[in-house]
Structure formats: C-alpha cells, structure tokens
C-alpha cells in the first residue's frame, strides 16, 4: 500500500526525522492562508498524488509570494498532473502540501528496501540525490552506496560511518551525527511499520547545515496491514485505478496494462504465460486478469464485466485450463456477463480440462458470437489478428 507525501512526513515527524513545516490545503484560498502561517518566501506548493516524478511534471513549485502560492495551487488542482509515473492521461490532484521553502546546499538520496537475494533489508545512500535513483544507479553506480542491515542486530553506528566516509569530498564532520540519527530512526520506522520501501529523495543539507527530509515516500507490505490499523486507514481509494478497485472488491487479481487485448485467465502462472504469447503474436494485453484457480460463475461474470467496461479493449481472449475450476462454470459465467453487458468486441475462447465438453456446449447454445481456438498459441494469433 502506498501513502501520500504528507502522510509519510507525519510518520517521519513522529519518528523524529526532521521535515519542513507545512500544511495541507484543498483550495487555493486555504493554500494562501497556509503560506501566511509558514516561514517564507520562498514557499513550495506540492501536488499530493502517489506517483513520483512530480517535480518534472510541474507538480512541485517553488514560489516567492502568497499570490503565487494561490495561483499555483489553482493550476495544480485544475489540471491532471502528468509525470513519468502517471501514464499519459495523468492523475487528478485533490490536495496540495504547502511548505516553507528551504535554502538547499546539497541533495542526498536515502532509502531502505528489502533485498530478496540477500533476504535482508538494505539501506541505500547516495550523494546524487534529487534524481531518479534508478538512473543514477545505471549511469554512476559508484555513487550508489548500499549497506545490508542484519535484522537481528539492527542498524549500527558503523553503517552510518561507512556511508559518511565514502562521500567525496567529505562534508563537515558535524553532519555525521545528524545523518546517523536520521538513518537509525528511518530503519526503526521501516521495521516497526512493516514497510516494503522508505525513501527520502532528496534528503537535503540546508545552507545553515541542517539535514531535512524534503520528500518522503513509504510503501507498506499489504500482508502486514492487519497489525497496523492506523496505517491501513491512510489508504486513499481515489488513487486506485477504477477497474483495479472494482476487481479487488470481487477478489479478482487485476492489473491494468497499456495494450488493447482484454485477457481473462485462471491462475497467475497461466495468466503470465498468456501475456507472453499475446506479445509474441505481436499484440499488447490491456490487462492482467486472474480469476483464480477455483473461481465461481460470479467471479467469471464480474471479471468479464470489468474487461468489457474498459473502452480500450478491442478484442478479448479467454484462456481457461479447467483444473480445480470447471469449464462449465466458466461458460455459465461468460453467458451471464453477456446478458448484463453486450459483448461488442471479438471474443476468442480457448478451453481445456475438466468438463470441457459441457463448457463448449453451453457456449455453443448461448447464441453468443465467439471464436474457438484449439491451443494457447492459436488463441493468441487469432486475437492479435482481430486488432491488426
Ligand atoms: P518529486 O519530483 O515527486 O520527487 O518531488 P520532490 O519533493 O522530490 O521535489 C522535487 C524537487 O523540487 C527537489 O529535488 C528540489 O530540487 C525541489 N524542491 C522541493 N522543495 C524545495 C525547497 O523547499 N526549496 C528549493 N529550493 N527546492 C525545492
Ligand atoms: Mn522526490
């Protein structure tokens, strides 16, 4: 689960990690009022959406007057924000964070993630902050410092010293104590709240020598949310893709992709293989949809309705291997969905496994218009042909 920057900064503040003073605003007037109560000029107006790269898309504005705070807020709230992470249609912004502007001397990167190979949390620190860490890692790997943290012992002072003394040129010695304190607290936060990622980019050194978290990003492990009720309630359903939200209501695994082939499959492995063969056939899937191994008629119906309500979808591929799930259950679900929403795009079906004959018969007698494929490769070829 992701949360907003202002929520992450509240958690930082509680954990004793320095953040700029700021206030949340939902209207331009509120933003102007907020600025008057904060140290400035300059002030910073920051769009609150989950996607990163807001700076590049115009979602972070440093301004010098209260009037400009108001005008920028108006602008940010009235047009969807497009960043490298939002997709081409952008994300509507409902709130901005107004903050005191800081005089930046240097921008660092500080983050913690779980390294699956090491089976351990790793802390990442870099003097090339403010940029995408993936880019820094690709172009200047020597600038990205990584320390695995043994979860038995926790974060140790030597970790902070290893990071600090790798910096060139070496900053003022006074920074080490503050850096070690922020790193220790960030690690404690990461562990105690069951985070999957925490990131401060940039962590800035101000001209007056203070280290401050200028940005804040936290992702939580969904599987641990049951023991953090206060975190679970920070979820912002406005940030979820509409269809993804609908799918999760019905316990369907659905992920939006960029193509135009709607796919409904049972089982995550088969779903991934189906994505691959669609791509091999020269087409692009519009979604990943796994109704699950033991899906009911209802789930099939809801899954198909979700695909049909996506207007980008130009053809649908249903690829079902009846194991635990029976092919007749699938067929009944498809017929039910077709009764509730008209199927206006070509439908290609590949059925195999338990009760396959019964399933085919139900589909054949339904009056539905669809094409049958004998195997997954043929199915992908047929569906790709439809969108050429
Ligand atoms: P992101 O683009 O979504 O990661 O948003 P950030 O919060 O990281 O802000 C992007 C950039 O805006 C930062 O790297 C800074 O260069 C700049 N910025 C943000 N706040 C301030 C500030 O208080 N003063 C100055 N001078 N620049 C700021
Ligand atoms: Mn950032």
mmCIF file of C-alpha atoms and ligand atoms in Angstrom:
data_model
loop_
_atom_site.group_PDB
_atom_site.id
_atom_site.type_symbol
_atom_site.label_atom_id
_atom_site.label_comp_id
_atom_site.label_asym_id
_atom_site.label_seq_id
_atom_site.Cartn_x
_atom_site.Cartn_y
_atom_site.Cartn_z
ATOM 1 C CA UNK A 1 0.000 0.000 0.000
ATOM 2 C CA UNK A 2 1.204 3.471 -0.869
ATOM 3 C CA UNK A 3 0.553 6.673 1.063
ATOM 4 C CA UNK A 4 0.908 10.357 0.255
ATOM 5 C CA UNK A 5 3.945 12.512 0.960
ATOM 6 C CA UNK A 6 2.137 14.498 3.668
ATOM 7 C CA UNK A 7 1.149 11.274 5.430
ATOM 8 C CA UNK A 8 4.685 9.913 5.197
ATOM 9 C CA UNK A 9 6.013 13.198 6.598
ATOM 10 C CA UNK A 10 3.630 12.917 9.562
ATOM 11 C CA UNK A 11 5.128 9.497 10.285
ATOM 12 C CA UNK A 12 8.652 10.923 9.868
ATOM 13 C CA UNK A 13 7.839 13.736 12.294
ATOM 14 C CA UNK A 14 6.532 11.217 14.857
ATOM 15 C CA UNK A 15 9.717 9.190 14.395
ATOM 16 C CA UNK A 16 11.928 12.225 14.996
ATOM 17 C CA UNK A 17 13.097 12.661 11.402
ATOM 18 C CA UNK A 18 13.261 16.381 10.537
ATOM 19 C CA UNK A 19 10.819 17.554 7.835
ATOM 20 C CA UNK A 20 9.945 21.086 6.631
ATOM 21 C CA UNK A 21 6.976 22.791 8.298
ATOM 22 C CA UNK A 22 3.929 22.507 6.100
ATOM 23 C CA UNK A 23 0.158 22.437 5.830
ATOM 24 C CA UNK A 24 -2.279 20.547 3.665
ATOM 25 C CA UNK A 25 -4.726 22.524 1.502
ATOM 26 C CA UNK A 26 -7.655 21.557 -0.699
ATOM 27 C CA UNK A 27 -8.411 25.027 -2.132
ATOM 28 C CA UNK A 28 -6.279 27.941 -3.411
ATOM 29 C CA UNK A 29 -7.530 30.154 -0.550
ATOM 30 C CA UNK A 30 -6.588 27.551 2.033
ATOM 31 C CA UNK A 31 -3.156 27.283 0.439
ATOM 32 C CA UNK A 32 -2.670 31.059 0.641
ATOM 33 C CA UNK A 33 -3.742 31.058 4.301
ATOM 34 C CA UNK A 34 -1.345 28.183 4.985
ATOM 35 C CA UNK A 35 1.563 30.069 3.404
ATOM 36 C CA UNK A 36 0.917 33.103 5.634
ATOM 37 C CA UNK A 37 1.407 30.886 8.680
ATOM 38 C CA UNK A 38 4.656 29.376 7.383
ATOM 39 C CA UNK A 39 8.184 30.714 7.148
ATOM 40 C CA UNK A 40 8.722 32.265 3.691
ATOM 41 C CA UNK A 41 9.286 33.343 0.977
ATOM 42 C CA UNK A 42 10.046 31.101 -0.701
ATOM 43 C CA UNK A 43 7.185 28.639 -0.280
ATOM 44 C CA UNK A 44 6.771 25.306 -2.007
ATOM 45 C CA UNK A 45 3.457 24.019 -3.373
ATOM 46 C CA UNK A 46 3.458 20.240 -3.804
ATOM 47 C CA UNK A 47 0.790 18.133 -5.518
ATOM 48 C CA UNK A 48 -0.245 15.182 -3.365
ATOM 49 C CA UNK A 49 -0.514 12.143 -5.614
ATOM 50 C CA UNK A 50 1.094 8.751 -5.197
ATOM 51 C CA UNK A 51 3.073 8.848 -8.434
ATOM 52 C CA UNK A 52 6.646 10.129 -8.247
ATOM 53 C CA UNK A 53 8.495 12.463 -10.585
ATOM 54 C CA UNK A 54 6.103 15.290 -9.700
ATOM 55 C CA UNK A 55 8.869 17.874 -9.998
ATOM 56 C CA UNK A 56 9.359 17.036 -13.683
ATOM 57 C CA UNK A 57 5.629 17.294 -14.399
ATOM 58 C CA UNK A 58 5.122 20.685 -12.735
ATOM 59 C CA UNK A 59 3.660 19.283 -9.530
ATOM 60 C CA UNK A 60 6.302 20.899 -7.278
ATOM 61 C CA UNK A 61 6.514 24.713 -7.474
ATOM 62 C CA UNK A 62 8.863 26.955 -5.554
ATOM 63 C CA UNK A 63 7.303 30.446 -5.400
ATOM 64 C CA UNK A 64 8.064 33.830 -3.836
ATOM 65 C CA UNK A 65 4.695 35.323 -2.949
ATOM 66 C CA UNK A 66 1.410 34.331 -1.329
ATOM 67 C CA UNK A 67 -0.386 35.340 -4.535
ATOM 68 C CA UNK A 68 1.734 32.847 -6.450
ATOM 69 C CA UNK A 69 1.030 30.127 -3.891
ATOM 70 C CA UNK A 70 -2.642 30.693 -4.631
ATOM 71 C CA UNK A 71 -2.201 30.751 -8.406
ATOM 72 C CA UNK A 72 -0.026 27.604 -8.485
ATOM 73 C CA UNK A 73 -2.493 25.755 -6.280
ATOM 74 C CA UNK A 74 -5.293 26.760 -8.653
ATOM 75 C CA UNK A 75 -3.292 25.458 -11.576
ATOM 76 C CA UNK A 76 -2.300 22.179 -9.923
ATOM 77 C CA UNK A 77 -5.835 21.425 -8.715
ATOM 78 C CA UNK A 78 -7.486 22.189 -12.052
ATOM 79 C CA UNK A 79 -5.442 20.066 -14.466
ATOM 80 C CA UNK A 80 -4.479 16.382 -14.233
ATOM 81 C CA UNK A 81 -0.798 16.062 -13.388
ATOM 82 C CA UNK A 82 1.272 14.084 -15.867
ATOM 83 C CA UNK A 83 4.564 12.673 -14.581
ATOM 84 C CA UNK A 84 6.786 9.855 -15.876
ATOM 85 C CA UNK A 85 4.885 7.564 -13.465
ATOM 86 C CA UNK A 86 1.228 8.553 -14.017
ATOM 87 C CA UNK A 87 0.641 7.380 -17.569
ATOM 88 C CA UNK A 88 -0.274 9.728 -20.416
ATOM 89 C CA UNK A 89 -3.675 10.849 -19.104
ATOM 90 C CA UNK A 90 -2.248 11.971 -15.764
ATOM 91 C CA UNK A 91 -3.713 11.964 -12.268
ATOM 92 C CA UNK A 92 -6.179 14.449 -10.823
ATOM 93 C CA UNK A 93 -4.818 16.289 -7.788
ATOM 94 C CA UNK A 94 -7.204 16.925 -4.899
ATOM 95 C CA UNK A 95 -4.778 18.294 -2.312
ATOM 96 C CA UNK A 96 -1.537 20.216 -2.147
ATOM 97 C CA UNK A 97 1.053 20.410 0.591
ATOM 98 C CA UNK A 98 2.257 23.979 1.202
ATOM 99 C CA UNK A 99 5.677 24.103 2.844
ATOM 100 C CA UNK A 100 8.301 26.573 3.942
ATOM 101 C CA UNK A 101 10.966 26.736 1.232
ATOM 102 C CA UNK A 102 14.470 25.728 2.234
ATOM 103 C CA UNK A 103 17.836 27.015 1.119
ATOM 104 C CA UNK A 104 19.402 23.895 -0.326
ATOM 105 C CA UNK A 105 23.143 23.332 -0.202
ATOM 106 C CA UNK A 106 23.193 19.644 -1.179
ATOM 107 C CA UNK A 107 20.689 16.919 -2.104
ATOM 108 C CA UNK A 108 21.223 13.303 -0.976
ATOM 109 C CA UNK A 109 19.262 10.117 -1.523
ATOM 110 C CA UNK A 110 18.402 7.804 1.386
ATOM 111 C CA UNK A 111 16.226 4.715 1.154
ATOM 112 C CA UNK A 112 15.562 1.255 2.572
ATOM 113 C CA UNK A 113 14.184 -1.716 0.656
ATOM 114 C CA UNK A 114 14.211 -5.472 1.121
ATOM 115 C CA UNK A 115 16.822 -7.254 -0.963
ATOM 116 C CA UNK A 116 15.260 -10.575 -1.897
ATOM 117 C CA UNK A 117 18.538 -12.244 -2.808
ATOM 118 C CA UNK A 118 20.172 -11.270 0.479
ATOM 119 C CA UNK A 119 16.897 -11.887 2.334
ATOM 120 C CA UNK A 120 17.641 -8.727 4.250
ATOM 121 C CA UNK A 121 16.785 -5.044 4.426
ATOM 122 C CA UNK A 122 19.369 -2.889 2.672
ATOM 123 C CA UNK A 123 19.941 0.804 3.168
ATOM 124 C CA UNK A 124 20.849 2.850 0.103
ATOM 125 C CA UNK A 125 22.573 6.214 0.293
ATOM 126 C CA UNK A 126 23.836 8.474 -2.453
ATOM 127 C CA UNK A 127 25.259 11.951 -2.827
ATOM 128 C CA UNK A 128 23.454 12.181 -6.164
ATOM 129 C CA UNK A 129 20.050 12.974 -4.621
ATOM 130 C CA UNK A 130 17.060 14.630 -6.247
ATOM 131 C CA UNK A 131 17.357 12.444 -9.346
ATOM 132 C CA UNK A 132 15.792 9.068 -10.038
ATOM 133 C CA UNK A 133 17.940 6.584 -8.133
ATOM 134 C CA UNK A 134 17.473 4.032 -10.953
ATOM 135 C CA UNK A 135 19.100 6.490 -13.365
ATOM 136 C CA UNK A 136 21.991 7.230 -11.010
ATOM 137 C CA UNK A 137 22.498 3.532 -10.479
ATOM 138 C CA UNK A 138 22.691 2.962 -14.250
ATOM 139 C CA UNK A 139 24.941 5.902 -15.142
ATOM 140 C CA UNK A 140 27.044 6.299 -11.961
ATOM 141 C CA UNK A 141 26.860 3.058 -9.981
ATOM 142 C CA UNK A 142 29.866 4.153 -7.886
ATOM 143 C CA UNK A 143 27.707 6.926 -6.407
ATOM 144 C CA UNK A 144 25.116 4.497 -5.030
ATOM 145 C CA UNK A 145 26.206 3.086 -1.685
ATOM 146 C CA UNK A 146 24.473 0.020 -0.260
ATOM 147 C CA UNK A 147 24.678 -1.491 3.238
ATOM 148 C CA UNK A 148 22.795 -4.680 4.121
ATOM 149 C CA UNK A 149 21.333 -4.393 7.630
ATOM 150 C CA UNK A 150 21.329 -7.574 9.695
ATOM 151 C CA UNK A 151 17.808 -7.662 11.102
ATOM 152 C CA UNK A 152 18.984 -9.378 14.309
ATOM 153 C CA UNK A 153 21.384 -6.569 15.180
ATOM 154 C CA UNK A 154 19.531 -3.708 13.531
ATOM 155 C CA UNK A 155 21.107 -0.521 12.255
ATOM 156 C CA UNK A 156 24.572 0.055 13.749
ATOM 157 C CA UNK A 157 26.629 3.246 14.034
ATOM 158 C CA UNK A 158 29.279 1.745 11.740
ATOM 159 C CA UNK A 159 26.740 1.613 8.905
ATOM 160 C CA UNK A 160 26.373 5.382 9.116
ATOM 161 C CA UNK A 161 30.158 5.831 9.284
ATOM 162 C CA UNK A 162 30.660 3.587 6.227
ATOM 163 C CA UNK A 163 28.252 5.779 4.285
ATOM 164 C CA UNK A 164 29.603 9.079 5.552
ATOM 165 C CA UNK A 165 33.287 8.345 4.956
ATOM 166 C CA UNK A 166 32.545 7.179 1.389
ATOM 167 C CA UNK A 167 31.459 10.695 0.460
ATOM 168 C CA UNK A 168 33.847 12.777 -1.665
ATOM 169 C CA UNK A 169 34.542 15.475 -0.862
ATOM 170 C CA UNK A 170 33.990 14.679 2.803
ATOM 171 C CA UNK A 171 31.311 17.002 4.256
ATOM 172 C CA UNK A 172 31.677 18.820 7.536
ATOM 173 C CA UNK A 173 32.155 16.283 10.353
ATOM 174 C CA UNK A 174 29.128 17.723 12.173
ATOM 175 C CA UNK A 175 26.822 16.115 9.609
ATOM 176 C CA UNK A 176 27.696 12.562 10.674
ATOM 177 C CA UNK A 177 25.762 12.725 13.941
ATOM 178 C CA UNK A 178 22.592 14.020 12.259
ATOM 179 C CA UNK A 179 22.914 11.547 9.405
ATOM 180 C CA UNK A 180 23.341 8.620 11.819
ATOM 181 C CA UNK A 181 20.305 9.762 13.798
ATOM 182 C CA UNK A 182 18.092 10.014 10.681
ATOM 183 C CA UNK A 183 19.297 6.636 9.399
ATOM 184 C CA UNK A 184 18.672 4.938 12.749
ATOM 185 C CA UNK A 185 15.166 6.383 13.023
ATOM 186 C CA UNK A 186 14.334 5.591 9.415
ATOM 187 C CA UNK A 187 15.372 1.977 9.929
ATOM 188 C CA UNK A 188 13.273 1.712 13.098
ATOM 189 C CA UNK A 189 10.297 3.129 11.218
ATOM 190 C CA UNK A 190 10.843 0.694 8.346
ATOM 191 C CA UNK A 191 10.847 -2.317 10.681
ATOM 192 C CA UNK A 192 8.180 -1.243 13.167
ATOM 193 C CA UNK A 193 5.598 -0.350 10.499
ATOM 194 C CA UNK A 194 6.323 -3.316 8.207
ATOM 195 C CA UNK A 195 7.328 -1.142 5.272
ATOM 196 C CA UNK A 196 8.400 -2.546 1.938
ATOM 197 C CA UNK A 197 10.100 0.719 0.975
ATOM 198 C CA UNK A 198 11.013 4.017 2.588
ATOM 199 C CA UNK A 199 12.653 6.722 0.567
ATOM 200 C CA UNK A 200 13.861 10.255 1.203
ATOM 201 C CA UNK A 201 14.728 11.829 -2.129
ATOM 202 C CA UNK A 202 16.070 14.352 -1.624
ATOM 203 C CA UNK A 203 17.407 14.416 1.916
ATOM 204 C CA UNK A 204 18.816 17.932 1.877
ATOM 205 C CA UNK A 205 21.608 19.686 3.674
ATOM 206 C CA UNK A 206 20.468 23.289 4.087
ATOM 207 C CA UNK A 207 22.795 26.263 3.830
ATOM 208 C CA UNK A 208 22.557 26.552 7.618
ATOM 209 C CA UNK A 209 23.820 22.974 7.985
ATOM 210 C CA UNK A 210 20.623 21.086 8.886
ATOM 211 C CA UNK A 211 19.656 17.741 7.360
ATOM 212 C CA UNK A 212 15.958 17.707 6.391
ATOM 213 C CA UNK A 213 13.733 15.189 4.577
ATOM 214 C CA UNK A 214 12.435 17.322 1.709
ATOM 215 C CA UNK A 215 10.457 14.472 0.157
ATOM 216 C CA UNK A 216 9.025 11.312 1.729
ATOM 217 C CA UNK A 217 7.799 8.081 0.255
ATOM 218 C CA UNK A 218 6.647 4.984 2.131
ATOM 219 C CA UNK A 219 5.167 1.729 0.808
ATOM 220 C CA UNK A 220 3.764 -0.851 3.214
ATOM 221 C CA UNK A 221 3.614 -4.610 2.986
ATOM 222 C CA UNK A 222 -0.099 -5.340 2.401
ATOM 223 C CA UNK A 223 0.224 -8.680 4.167
ATOM 224 C CA UNK A 224 1.143 -6.936 7.419
ATOM 225 C CA UNK A 225 -1.535 -4.229 7.337
ATOM 226 C CA UNK A 226 -3.782 -6.230 9.656
ATOM 227 C CA UNK A 227 -1.468 -5.353 12.533
ATOM 228 C CA UNK A 228 -1.304 -1.632 11.674
ATOM 229 C CA UNK A 229 -4.893 -0.381 11.649
ATOM 230 C CA UNK A 230 -3.688 3.239 11.842
ATOM 231 C CA UNK A 231 -1.690 2.720 8.636
ATOM 232 C CA UNK A 232 -4.445 0.845 6.785
ATOM 233 C CA UNK A 233 -6.798 3.793 7.246
ATOM 234 C CA UNK A 234 -4.343 6.085 5.410
ATOM 235 C CA UNK A 235 -5.305 4.334 2.167
ATOM 236 C CA UNK A 236 -6.618 6.769 -0.456
ATOM 237 C CA UNK A 237 -9.051 4.945 -2.749
ATOM 238 C CA UNK A 238 -9.031 7.915 -5.160
ATOM 239 C CA UNK A 239 -5.510 6.918 -6.145
ATOM 240 C CA UNK A 240 -6.518 3.429 -7.211
ATOM 241 C CA UNK A 241 -7.304 2.644 -10.801
ATOM 242 C CA UNK A 242 -11.133 2.424 -11.024
ATOM 243 C CA UNK A 243 -11.120 -1.035 -12.546
ATOM 244 C CA UNK A 244 -8.454 -2.269 -10.139
ATOM 245 C CA UNK A 245 -10.598 -1.074 -7.227
ATOM 246 C CA UNK A 246 -13.662 -2.826 -8.690
ATOM 247 C CA UNK A 247 -11.663 -6.039 -9.219
ATOM 248 C CA UNK A 248 -10.306 -6.078 -5.682
ATOM 249 C CA UNK A 249 -13.904 -5.845 -4.375
ATOM 250 C CA UNK A 250 -14.567 -9.167 -6.096
ATOM 251 C CA UNK A 251 -11.243 -10.750 -5.069
ATOM 252 C CA UNK A 252 -10.039 -10.782 -8.656
ATOM 253 C CA UNK A 253 -6.363 -10.161 -9.378
ATOM 254 C CA UNK A 254 -6.427 -7.385 -11.946
ATOM 255 C CA UNK A 255 -3.635 -5.154 -13.169
ATOM 256 C CA UNK A 256 -4.102 -2.517 -15.827
ATOM 257 C CA UNK A 257 -1.628 -2.669 -18.722
ATOM 258 C CA UNK A 258 -1.170 -0.477 -21.778
ATOM 259 C CA UNK A 259 -2.458 -2.594 -24.687
ATOM 260 C CA UNK A 260 -5.885 -3.341 -26.200
ATOM 261 C CA UNK A 261 -6.371 -7.096 -25.734
ATOM 262 C CA UNK A 262 -8.571 -7.921 -22.756
ATOM 263 C CA UNK A 263 -7.500 -11.225 -21.227
ATOM 264 C CA UNK A 264 -9.252 -13.429 -18.712
ATOM 265 C CA UNK A 265 -7.316 -16.372 -17.387
ATOM 266 C CA UNK A 266 -7.451 -18.667 -14.369
ATOM 267 C CA UNK A 267 -4.245 -18.949 -12.367
ATOM 268 C CA UNK A 268 -1.461 -16.368 -12.168
ATOM 269 C CA UNK A 269 1.089 -18.561 -13.949
ATOM 270 C CA UNK A 270 -1.206 -19.217 -16.887
ATOM 271 C CA UNK A 271 -2.111 -15.519 -16.948
ATOM 272 C CA UNK A 272 1.568 -14.570 -17.242
ATOM 273 C CA UNK A 273 2.139 -17.161 -19.968
ATOM 274 C CA UNK A 274 -0.904 -15.764 -21.783
ATOM 275 C CA UNK A 275 0.533 -12.213 -21.610
ATOM 276 C CA UNK A 276 3.733 -13.594 -23.125
ATOM 277 C CA UNK A 277 2.068 -15.342 -26.062
ATOM 278 C CA UNK A 278 -0.110 -12.296 -26.777
ATOM 279 C CA UNK A 279 3.068 -10.242 -27.023
ATOM 280 C CA UNK A 280 4.782 -12.920 -29.108
ATOM 281 C CA UNK A 281 1.848 -12.758 -31.508
ATOM 282 C CA UNK A 282 2.588 -9.055 -31.908
ATOM 283 C CA UNK A 283 -0.247 -7.622 -29.791
ATOM 284 C CA UNK A 284 -0.371 -5.964 -26.356
ATOM 285 C CA UNK A 285 -2.531 -7.008 -23.400
ATOM 286 C CA UNK A 286 -4.809 -4.352 -21.848
ATOM 287 C CA UNK A 287 -4.770 -6.117 -18.530
ATOM 288 C CA UNK A 288 -3.636 -8.996 -16.422
ATOM 289 C CA UNK A 289 -6.710 -10.703 -15.004
ATOM 290 C CA UNK A 290 -6.561 -13.851 -12.942
ATOM 291 C CA UNK A 291 -9.930 -15.074 -11.704
ATOM 292 C CA UNK A 292 -8.121 -17.610 -9.549
ATOM 293 C CA UNK A 293 -7.875 -21.365 -9.575
ATOM 294 C CA UNK A 294 -11.271 -22.038 -8.011
ATOM 295 C CA UNK A 295 -13.276 -19.182 -9.495
ATOM 296 C CA UNK A 296 -17.059 -19.174 -9.291
ATOM 297 C CA UNK A 297 -19.550 -18.282 -12.015
ATOM 298 C CA UNK A 298 -20.000 -14.932 -10.279
ATOM 299 C CA UNK A 299 -16.277 -14.177 -10.426
ATOM 300 C CA UNK A 300 -16.078 -15.054 -14.103
ATOM 301 C CA UNK A 301 -19.049 -12.796 -14.777
ATOM 302 C CA UNK A 302 -17.546 -9.906 -12.806
ATOM 303 C CA UNK A 303 -14.134 -10.400 -14.399
ATOM 304 C CA UNK A 304 -15.590 -10.252 -17.886
ATOM 305 C CA UNK A 305 -17.686 -7.200 -16.989
ATOM 306 C CA UNK A 306 -14.556 -5.414 -15.801
ATOM 307 C CA UNK A 307 -12.801 -6.164 -19.102
ATOM 308 C CA UNK A 308 -15.845 -5.085 -21.105
ATOM 309 C CA UNK A 309 -16.107 -1.776 -19.288
ATOM 310 C CA UNK A 310 -12.580 -0.880 -20.408
ATOM 311 C CA UNK A 311 -13.159 1.044 -23.617
ATOM 312 C CA UNK A 312 -9.567 0.495 -24.783
ATOM 313 C CA UNK A 313 -10.276 -3.218 -25.223
ATOM 314 C CA UNK A 314 -10.641 -4.168 -28.895
ATOM 315 C CA UNK A 315 -10.699 -7.963 -28.548
ATOM 316 C CA UNK A 316 -10.973 -10.435 -25.682
ATOM 317 C CA UNK A 317 -9.104 -13.643 -25.084
ATOM 318 C CA UNK A 318 -10.426 -16.113 -22.548
ATOM 319 C CA UNK A 319 -7.868 -18.767 -21.746
ATOM 320 C CA UNK A 320 -9.047 -21.297 -19.190
ATOM 321 C CA UNK A 321 -7.494 -24.521 -18.097
ATOM 322 C CA UNK A 322 -10.083 -26.414 -16.117
ATOM 323 C CA UNK A 323 -8.362 -27.976 -13.154
ATOM 324 C CA UNK A 324 -9.993 -27.092 -9.869
ATOM 325 C CA UNK A 325 -12.123 -24.706 -11.849
ATOM 326 C CA UNK A 326 -14.527 -26.428 -14.225
ATOM 327 C CA UNK A 327 -15.037 -25.316 -17.820
ATOM 328 C CA UNK A 328 -18.843 -25.370 -17.476
ATOM 329 C CA UNK A 329 -18.596 -22.878 -14.593
ATOM 330 C CA UNK A 330 -16.551 -20.584 -16.819
ATOM 331 C CA UNK A 331 -19.052 -20.913 -19.658
ATOM 332 C CA UNK A 332 -22.015 -20.082 -17.413
ATOM 333 C CA UNK A 333 -20.186 -17.026 -16.087
ATOM 334 C CA UNK A 334 -19.447 -15.793 -19.607
ATOM 335 C CA UNK A 335 -23.079 -16.242 -20.658
ATOM 336 C CA UNK A 336 -24.281 -14.388 -17.549
ATOM 337 C CA UNK A 337 -21.942 -11.480 -18.217
ATOM 338 C CA UNK A 338 -23.117 -11.318 -21.834
ATOM 339 C CA UNK A 339 -26.695 -10.975 -20.607
ATOM 340 C CA UNK A 340 -25.751 -7.965 -18.468
ATOM 341 C CA UNK A 341 -23.378 -6.200 -20.863
ATOM 342 C CA UNK A 342 -23.412 -6.547 -24.597
ATOM 343 C CA UNK A 343 -20.179 -8.011 -25.958
ATOM 344 C CA UNK A 344 -19.304 -5.692 -28.818
ATOM 345 C CA UNK A 345 -15.726 -6.850 -29.495
ATOM 346 C CA UNK A 346 -14.466 -10.157 -30.924
ATOM 347 C CA UNK A 347 -14.258 -12.896 -28.309
ATOM 348 C CA UNK A 348 -11.758 -15.734 -28.615
ATOM 349 C CA UNK A 349 -12.086 -18.697 -26.286
ATOM 350 C CA UNK A 350 -9.629 -21.432 -25.506
ATOM 351 C CA UNK A 351 -10.992 -24.019 -23.103
ATOM 352 C CA UNK A 352 -9.322 -27.188 -21.917
ATOM 353 C CA UNK A 353 -9.614 -29.537 -18.992
ATOM 354 C CA UNK A 354 -12.366 -30.604 -16.602
ATOM 355 C CA UNK A 355 -15.890 -30.597 -18.114
ATOM 356 C CA UNK A 356 -14.607 -29.054 -21.330
ATOM 357 C CA UNK A 357 -17.353 -30.668 -23.454
ATOM 358 C CA UNK A 358 -20.106 -29.311 -21.244
ATOM 359 C CA UNK A 359 -18.472 -25.874 -21.285
ATOM 360 C CA UNK A 360 -18.282 -25.807 -25.075
ATOM 361 C CA UNK A 361 -21.887 -26.890 -25.342
ATOM 362 C CA UNK A 362 -23.079 -24.111 -23.043
ATOM 363 C CA UNK A 363 -21.193 -21.546 -25.116
ATOM 364 C CA UNK A 364 -22.404 -23.032 -28.423
ATOM 365 C CA UNK A 365 -26.026 -22.946 -27.304
ATOM 366 C CA UNK A 366 -25.809 -19.441 -25.872
ATOM 367 C CA UNK A 367 -26.259 -17.588 -29.132
ATOM 368 C CA UNK A 368 -23.023 -15.745 -28.378
ATOM 369 C CA UNK A 369 -20.698 -14.888 -31.206
ATOM 370 C CA UNK A 370 -17.200 -16.160 -30.465
ATOM 371 C CA UNK A 371 -14.238 -17.952 -31.991
ATOM 372 C CA UNK A 372 -12.753 -21.134 -30.588
ATOM 373 C CA UNK A 373 -9.019 -21.749 -30.504
ATOM 374 C CA UNK A 374 -7.519 -25.199 -30.043
ATOM 375 C CA UNK A 375 -4.496 -24.096 -28.031
ATOM 376 C CA UNK A 376 -2.979 -21.033 -26.418
ATOM 377 C CA UNK A 377 -0.746 -20.197 -29.381
ATOM 378 C CA UNK A 378 -3.575 -20.314 -31.877
ATOM 379 C CA UNK A 379 -5.715 -18.243 -29.483
ATOM 380 C CA UNK A 380 -3.074 -15.529 -29.251
ATOM 381 C CA UNK A 381 -2.641 -15.494 -33.025
ATOM 382 C CA UNK A 382 -6.395 -15.153 -33.532
ATOM 383 C CA UNK A 383 -6.800 -12.355 -31.035
ATOM 384 C CA UNK A 384 -3.805 -10.464 -32.463
ATOM 385 C CA UNK A 385 -5.346 -10.815 -35.944
ATOM 386 C CA UNK A 386 -8.507 -9.086 -34.666
ATOM 387 C CA UNK A 387 -6.715 -5.899 -33.667
ATOM 388 C CA UNK A 388 -4.418 -5.577 -36.690
HETATM 389 P P1 LIG B 1 9.276 14.539 -6.761
HETATM 390 O O1 LIG B 1 9.704 15.164 -8.055
HETATM 391 O O2 LIG B 1 7.884 13.966 -6.859
HETATM 392 O O3 LIG B 1 10.255 13.519 -6.270
HETATM 393 O O4 LIG B 1 9.178 15.722 -5.677
HETATM 394 P P2 LIG B 1 10.275 16.298 -4.638
HETATM 395 O O5 LIG B 1 9.597 16.559 -3.359
HETATM 396 O O6 LIG B 1 11.457 15.414 -4.565
HETATM 397 O O7 LIG B 1 10.692 17.705 -5.256
HETATM 398 C C1 LIG B 1 11.384 17.803 -6.484
HETATM 399 C C2 LIG B 1 12.469 18.859 -6.408
HETATM 400 O O8 LIG B 1 11.924 20.134 -6.096
HETATM 401 C C3 LIG B 1 13.522 18.626 -5.333
HETATM 402 O O9 LIG B 1 14.514 17.718 -5.734
HETATM 403 C C4 LIG B 1 14.087 20.034 -5.138
HETATM 404 O O10 LIG B 1 15.102 20.289 -6.076
HETATM 405 C C5 LIG B 1 12.899 20.926 -5.437
HETATM 406 N N1 LIG B 1 12.369 21.458 -4.149
HETATM 407 C C6 LIG B 1 11.446 20.894 -3.345
HETATM 408 N N2 LIG B 1 11.298 21.636 -2.215
HETATM 409 C C7 LIG B 1 12.159 22.664 -2.294
HETATM 410 C C8 LIG B 1 12.508 23.770 -1.428
HETATM 411 O O11 LIG B 1 11.999 23.923 -0.321
HETATM 412 N N3 LIG B 1 13.455 24.644 -1.877
HETATM 413 C C9 LIG B 1 14.060 24.504 -3.082
HETATM 414 N N4 LIG B 1 14.973 25.398 -3.463
HETATM 415 N N5 LIG B 1 13.774 23.478 -3.912
HETATM 416 C C10 LIG B 1 12.841 22.565 -3.533
HETATM 417 MN MN1 LIG B 2 11.474 13.236 -4.713
#
